Amino acid sequence: PDSAAGELRAKLAGKLGVEAAQVFVGNGGDDVLSVLARTFLNEGEEVIVPAPTFSPYAHVSRIMGARVVTSPLREFRIDLEDIRARLTGRTKLIFLCSPNNPTGGIVPGRELVPFLEGLPPRAMVLLDEAYGDFVDDPEFPDAVALAGRFPLIVLRSFSKIYGLAGLRIGYGVGSGELIGYMDRVREPFNVNLLAQAAAAAALDDEGFRRRAIEAVREGRRSLYAAFKRLELAYVESQANFVFVRVGDGDAVFEALMRRGVIVRPGSVFGCPEWIRVTVGLPGEEERFLQELRRVLA
């Protein structure tokens, strides 16, 4: 195996306009998060995590003995003003998911840049853009360019846009110094050779990427229309899923599961009245909506 993932790192660096030393390749995005926490967090330090958001941020932090401080969303959006108010001298890491999982909202550049400029010493940000390929909001910032100016690591994944979740391949982009520290901590052969080869090939398949983006955007519009007809509240999303309010989310999740349709219950995010629905192919969405109507009836 190629311990350094040299070919893939070089290819990613060329595509992103950075140096290869600024790219960290991991066994999925979860591995990037785990190595990040092991590299930078110490017992008693603090991390700030929006709520609700992707649960592994808190998990990897607690494993290292860090104190997790939560910041509630405001109207289903990450509230950087609230996060700023929670910063202390012990804050080491802030996790931001953009688009946020499960709500699908982004952190706009007009808010992100001033926030990064005001960070206290020793604090850094992990910006998770695993769903960033699906964004069509012009306010979505060029986070990789910002990673060269601020203590920021941008996380991206091949799991979503390229459908390689089963191969486990993700990457982080930051300054050469920060990535160098993470490279010292990671397992020596953390990414298998097949995953590296598949990811490198995927980067060349721009046609597939464009088709996936358009399919997701069309699927979101279709779900919005259906939820309006069903008089269900939902959150407009920049990701490949939609958060929708169905009443008893766990009951709907279990009933759909019995009918062979899998969604994500909102209770795992602290939102028991909601479910998260991933955009599928047209036939899959119609099957979901058909079963959802039966369950709600």
Short mmCIF file of C-alpha atoms in Angstrom, two decimals:
data_model
loop_
_atom_site.label_atom_id
_atom_site.label_comp_id
_atom_site.label_asym_id
_atom_site.label_seq_id
_atom_site.Cartn_x
_atom_site.Cartn_y
_atom_site.Cartn_z
CA PRO A 1 0.00 0.00 0.00
CA ASP A 2 0.98 3.63 -0.52
CA SER A 3 1.18 4.99 2.99
CA ALA A 4 1.42 8.60 1.80
CA ALA A 5 -1.42 8.30 -0.78
CA GLY A 6 1.03 10.20 -2.96
CA GLU A 7 -0.76 10.01 -6.31
CA LEU A 8 -4.14 10.95 -4.88
CA ARG A 9 -2.74 13.79 -2.76
CA ALA A 10 -0.95 15.21 -5.78
CA LYS A 11 -4.10 14.96 -7.89
CA LEU A 12 -6.24 16.61 -5.23
CA ALA A 13 -3.65 19.35 -4.73
CA GLY A 14 -3.60 20.11 -8.43
CA LYS A 15 -7.38 20.25 -8.58
CA LEU A 16 -7.65 22.47 -5.50
CA GLY A 17 -4.71 24.75 -6.28
CA VAL A 18 -2.74 23.90 -3.13
CA GLU A 19 0.47 22.04 -2.27
CA ALA A 20 0.32 18.28 -1.74
CA ALA A 21 1.60 18.86 1.81
CA GLN A 22 -1.67 20.71 2.52
CA VAL A 23 -3.82 17.62 1.85
CA PHE A 24 -4.55 14.89 4.39
CA VAL A 25 -6.18 11.71 3.08
CA GLY A 26 -8.18 9.59 5.50
CA ASN A 27 -10.20 6.40 5.78
CA GLY A 28 -13.41 8.34 5.23
CA GLY A 29 -14.27 11.67 6.79
CA ASP A 30 -14.61 9.99 10.19
CA ASP A 31 -10.92 9.09 10.11
CA VAL A 32 -10.00 12.70 9.37
CA LEU A 33 -12.08 13.79 12.38
CA SER A 34 -10.53 11.14 14.62
CA VAL A 35 -6.95 12.04 13.66
CA LEU A 36 -7.76 15.74 14.04
CA ALA A 37 -8.98 15.18 17.60
CA ARG A 38 -6.03 12.96 18.53
CA THR A 39 -3.61 15.53 17.13
CA PHE A 40 -4.92 18.73 18.65
CA LEU A 41 -7.17 18.04 21.65
CA ASN A 42 -5.99 17.57 25.22
CA GLU A 43 -7.76 16.73 28.48
CA GLY A 44 -9.87 19.62 29.74
CA GLU A 45 -9.80 21.72 26.58
CA GLU A 46 -13.08 22.83 25.02
CA VAL A 47 -14.70 22.30 21.66
CA ILE A 48 -17.81 24.04 20.37
CA VAL A 49 -20.34 22.03 18.39
CA PRO A 50 -23.61 23.32 16.89
CA ALA A 51 -26.77 21.42 17.82
CA PRO A 52 -28.15 19.57 16.00
CA THR A 53 -25.26 18.51 13.78
CA PHE A 54 -23.13 15.48 12.87
CA SER A 55 -22.67 13.49 16.11
CA PRO A 56 -19.06 12.23 15.61
CA TYR A 57 -17.72 15.75 16.31
CA ALA A 58 -18.69 15.38 19.96
CA HIS A 59 -17.69 11.71 20.04
CA VAL A 60 -14.08 12.17 18.88
CA SER A 61 -13.70 15.15 21.23
CA ARG A 62 -14.94 13.34 24.33
CA ILE A 63 -12.61 10.42 23.63
CA MET A 64 -9.71 12.87 24.03
CA GLY A 65 -11.13 14.23 27.28
CA ALA A 66 -12.28 17.53 25.83
CA ARG A 67 -15.37 19.33 27.13
CA VAL A 68 -18.09 19.67 24.49
CA VAL A 69 -19.93 23.00 24.48
CA THR A 70 -23.08 23.04 22.34
CA SER A 71 -24.44 26.02 20.42
CA PRO A 72 -28.11 25.80 19.37
CA LEU A 73 -29.06 26.52 15.78
CA ARG A 74 -31.06 29.68 15.11
CA GLU A 75 -33.91 29.09 12.65
CA PHE A 76 -32.15 25.87 11.59
CA ARG A 77 -28.91 27.75 10.77
CA ILE A 78 -25.55 27.65 12.52
CA ASP A 79 -25.36 30.77 14.72
CA LEU A 80 -21.80 32.10 14.60
CA GLU A 81 -22.70 34.96 16.96
CA ASP A 82 -23.76 32.44 19.60
CA ILE A 83 -20.61 30.40 19.00
CA ARG A 84 -18.51 33.54 19.38
CA ALA A 85 -20.17 34.24 22.72
CA ARG A 86 -19.19 30.77 23.94
CA LEU A 87 -15.47 31.11 23.12
CA THR A 88 -13.15 30.97 26.14
CA GLY A 89 -9.43 30.75 26.72
CA ARG A 90 -9.82 26.95 26.74
CA THR A 91 -11.56 26.73 23.35
CA LYS A 92 -9.35 24.67 21.06
CA LEU A 93 -11.62 23.54 18.23
CA ILE A 94 -14.89 24.67 16.64
CA PHE A 95 -16.77 22.23 14.41
CA LEU A 96 -18.84 23.73 11.60
CA CYS A 97 -20.79 21.57 9.14
CA SER A 98 -21.69 23.38 5.91
CA PRO A 99 -24.13 22.29 4.56
CA ASN A 100 -25.14 21.22 8.04
CA ASN A 101 -26.23 17.67 8.70
CA PRO A 102 -29.24 17.23 9.17
CA THR A 103 -30.68 20.66 8.32
CA GLY A 104 -28.84 21.40 5.05
CA GLY A 105 -28.03 25.08 5.66
CA ILE A 106 -24.66 26.63 4.81
CA VAL A 107 -22.36 29.04 6.63
CA PRO A 108 -22.16 32.02 4.23
CA GLY A 109 -18.82 33.58 3.46
CA ARG A 110 -19.92 37.03 4.68
CA GLU A 111 -20.29 35.50 8.16
CA LEU A 112 -17.45 32.98 8.09
CA VAL A 113 -14.57 35.35 7.27
CA PRO A 114 -15.20 37.81 10.16
CA PHE A 115 -15.65 34.84 12.49
CA LEU A 116 -12.28 33.39 11.48
CA GLU A 117 -10.63 36.80 11.82
CA GLY A 118 -11.90 37.06 15.41
CA LEU A 119 -10.72 33.66 16.65
CA PRO A 120 -8.77 33.71 19.92
CA PRO A 121 -5.20 32.36 20.04
CA ARG A 122 -4.89 28.55 19.84
CA ALA A 123 -8.45 28.09 18.54
CA MET A 124 -9.00 26.44 15.17
CA VAL A 125 -11.96 25.45 13.00
CA LEU A 126 -12.92 22.21 11.28
CA LEU A 127 -15.25 23.09 8.40
CA ASP A 128 -17.01 19.96 7.19
CA GLU A 129 -18.01 20.33 3.52
CA ALA A 130 -18.87 16.69 2.90
CA TYR A 131 -22.06 17.82 1.12
CA GLY A 132 -20.55 20.92 -0.45
CA ASP A 133 -20.74 19.68 -4.05
CA PHE A 134 -24.53 19.97 -3.99
CA VAL A 135 -24.62 23.64 -2.96
CA ASP A 136 -26.04 26.17 -5.42
CA ASP A 137 -26.14 29.16 -3.04
CA PRO A 138 -23.76 31.91 -4.32
CA GLU A 139 -22.95 32.77 -0.69
CA PHE A 140 -21.05 29.47 -0.30
CA PRO A 141 -17.42 30.51 0.37
CA ASP A 142 -14.20 29.22 -1.18
CA ALA A 143 -13.13 27.56 2.04
CA VAL A 144 -9.94 26.02 0.62
CA ALA A 145 -8.61 29.53 -0.14
CA LEU A 146 -9.45 30.55 3.43
CA ALA A 147 -7.56 27.54 4.81
CA GLY A 148 -4.33 29.14 3.65
CA ARG A 149 -5.05 32.29 5.69
CA PHE A 150 -6.62 31.01 8.91
CA PRO A 151 -6.29 28.10 11.39
CA LEU A 152 -8.86 26.16 9.38
CA ILE A 153 -9.08 22.60 8.08
CA VAL A 154 -11.68 21.88 5.40
CA LEU A 155 -13.10 18.35 5.36
CA ARG A 156 -14.45 16.82 2.15
CA SER A 157 -15.54 13.34 1.15
CA PHE A 158 -15.84 10.99 -1.81
CA SER A 159 -18.77 9.26 -0.07
CA LYS A 160 -21.52 11.65 -1.18
CA ILE A 161 -20.94 13.15 -4.62
CA TYR A 162 -19.03 10.15 -5.98
CA GLY A 163 -20.91 7.40 -4.13
CA LEU A 164 -17.75 5.78 -2.71
CA ALA A 165 -18.96 5.54 0.89
CA GLY A 166 -18.24 1.81 1.10
CA LEU A 167 -14.60 2.31 0.13
CA ARG A 168 -14.02 4.88 2.93
CA ILE A 169 -12.13 7.81 1.46
CA GLY A 170 -12.12 11.43 2.58
CA TYR A 171 -9.65 14.26 2.90
CA GLY A 172 -8.81 17.43 4.75
CA VAL A 173 -7.16 20.61 3.44
CA GLY A 174 -5.30 23.11 5.60
CA SER A 175 -1.95 24.74 6.09
CA GLY A 176 1.09 22.54 5.59
CA GLU A 177 1.94 22.95 9.28
CA LEU A 178 -1.43 21.71 10.57
CA ILE A 179 -1.61 18.84 8.07
CA GLY A 180 1.97 17.89 8.95
CA TYR A 181 1.00 17.43 12.60
CA MET A 182 -1.92 15.20 11.59
CA ASP A 183 0.33 13.10 9.35
CA ARG A 184 2.50 12.30 12.36
CA VAL A 185 -0.49 10.95 14.30
CA ARG A 186 -2.41 8.93 11.68
CA GLU A 187 -2.03 5.17 11.24
CA PRO A 188 0.74 4.38 8.73
CA PHE A 189 -1.56 2.65 6.21
CA ASN A 190 -4.86 4.39 6.95
CA VAL A 191 -6.24 4.35 3.38
CA ASN A 192 -6.28 1.17 1.32
CA LEU A 193 -4.96 1.14 -2.24
CA LEU A 194 -8.31 0.35 -3.91
CA ALA A 195 -9.89 3.40 -2.29
CA GLN A 196 -7.00 5.58 -3.42
CA ALA A 197 -7.31 4.32 -6.99
CA ALA A 198 -11.10 4.76 -7.07
CA ALA A 199 -10.89 8.29 -5.70
CA ALA A 200 -8.23 9.27 -8.24
CA ALA A 201 -10.39 7.89 -11.06
CA ALA A 202 -13.47 9.65 -9.70
CA LEU A 203 -11.73 13.01 -9.89
CA ASP A 204 -11.46 12.54 -13.66
CA ASP A 205 -15.16 11.75 -14.11
CA GLU A 206 -16.58 15.26 -14.22
CA GLY A 207 -19.57 14.05 -16.24
CA PHE A 208 -20.71 11.78 -13.42
CA ARG A 209 -20.26 14.59 -10.91
CA ARG A 210 -22.41 16.98 -12.95
CA ARG A 211 -25.14 14.37 -13.41
CA ALA A 212 -25.17 13.62 -9.67
CA ILE A 213 -25.47 17.31 -8.81
CA GLU A 214 -28.36 17.86 -11.21
CA ALA A 215 -30.13 14.71 -10.01
CA VAL A 216 -29.90 15.88 -6.40
CA ARG A 217 -31.11 19.39 -7.19
CA GLU A 218 -34.06 18.05 -9.16
CA GLY A 219 -34.78 15.55 -6.39
CA ARG A 220 -34.84 18.31 -3.77
CA ARG A 221 -37.34 20.30 -5.83
CA SER A 222 -39.51 17.21 -6.20
CA LEU A 223 -39.49 16.53 -2.47
CA TYR A 224 -40.31 20.15 -1.66
CA ALA A 225 -43.36 20.00 -3.93
CA ALA A 226 -44.53 16.74 -2.40
CA PHE A 227 -44.10 17.97 1.16
CA LYS A 228 -46.11 21.09 0.34
CA ARG A 229 -48.93 18.93 -1.00
CA LEU A 230 -48.79 16.87 2.20
CA GLU A 231 -48.71 20.09 4.27
CA LEU A 232 -45.48 19.05 5.98
CA ALA A 233 -42.98 21.64 7.19
CA TYR A 234 -39.48 21.20 5.81
CA VAL A 235 -36.14 23.03 5.73
CA GLU A 236 -34.79 24.06 2.33
CA SER A 237 -31.49 22.26 1.90
CA GLN A 238 -28.17 22.76 0.13
CA ALA A 239 -27.24 19.09 0.66
CA ASN A 240 -28.49 15.79 -0.78
CA PHE A 241 -31.16 15.40 1.90
CA VAL A 242 -34.20 17.27 3.23
CA PHE A 243 -35.23 17.62 6.89
CA VAL A 244 -39.02 17.30 7.18
CA ARG A 245 -41.40 17.46 10.15
CA VAL A 246 -43.73 14.43 10.29
CA GLY A 247 -45.02 14.40 13.89
CA ASP A 248 -43.66 11.29 15.59
CA GLY A 249 -40.38 10.86 13.74
CA ASP A 250 -39.45 7.55 15.35
CA ALA A 251 -42.84 6.02 14.57
CA VAL A 252 -42.65 7.16 10.94
CA PHE A 253 -39.08 5.89 10.66
CA GLU A 254 -40.04 2.45 12.01
CA ALA A 255 -43.16 2.21 9.86
CA LEU A 256 -41.21 3.11 6.73
CA MET A 257 -38.51 0.63 7.67
CA ARG A 258 -41.09 -2.14 7.84
CA ARG A 259 -42.10 -1.16 4.30
CA GLY A 260 -38.52 -1.36 3.05
CA VAL A 261 -37.79 2.37 3.00
CA ILE A 262 -34.94 3.77 5.09
CA VAL A 263 -34.83 7.36 6.37
CA ARG A 264 -32.96 8.92 9.28
CA PRO A 265 -34.99 9.60 12.44
CA GLY A 266 -34.64 13.13 13.76
CA SER A 267 -34.46 11.87 17.34
CA VAL A 268 -30.78 11.01 16.85
CA PHE A 269 -30.25 14.75 16.32
CA GLY A 270 -32.49 15.79 19.22
CA CYS A 271 -35.41 16.59 16.87
CA PRO A 272 -37.98 13.81 17.55
CA GLU A 273 -40.71 15.27 15.30
CA TRP A 274 -38.50 15.23 12.20
CA ILE A 275 -36.93 12.78 9.75
CA ARG A 276 -34.07 13.32 7.30
CA VAL A 277 -34.75 12.05 3.78
CA THR A 278 -31.91 11.48 1.35
CA VAL A 279 -32.57 12.36 -2.28
CA GLY A 280 -32.78 9.24 -4.43
CA LEU A 281 -33.52 8.39 -8.04
CA PRO A 282 -37.03 9.36 -9.24
CA GLY A 283 -38.42 5.85 -8.74
CA GLU A 284 -36.97 5.66 -5.25
CA GLU A 285 -38.44 9.02 -4.28
CA GLU A 286 -41.87 7.99 -5.59
CA ARG A 287 -41.67 4.78 -3.55
CA PHE A 288 -40.77 6.78 -0.44
CA LEU A 289 -43.60 9.27 -0.97
CA GLN A 290 -46.10 6.50 -1.63
CA GLU A 291 -45.19 4.74 1.62
CA LEU A 292 -45.03 8.02 3.55
CA ARG A 293 -48.61 8.85 2.52
CA ARG A 294 -49.76 5.45 3.79
CA VAL A 295 -47.89 5.83 7.06
CA LEU A 296 -49.22 9.33 7.72
CA ALA A 297 -52.76 8.22 6.89
#
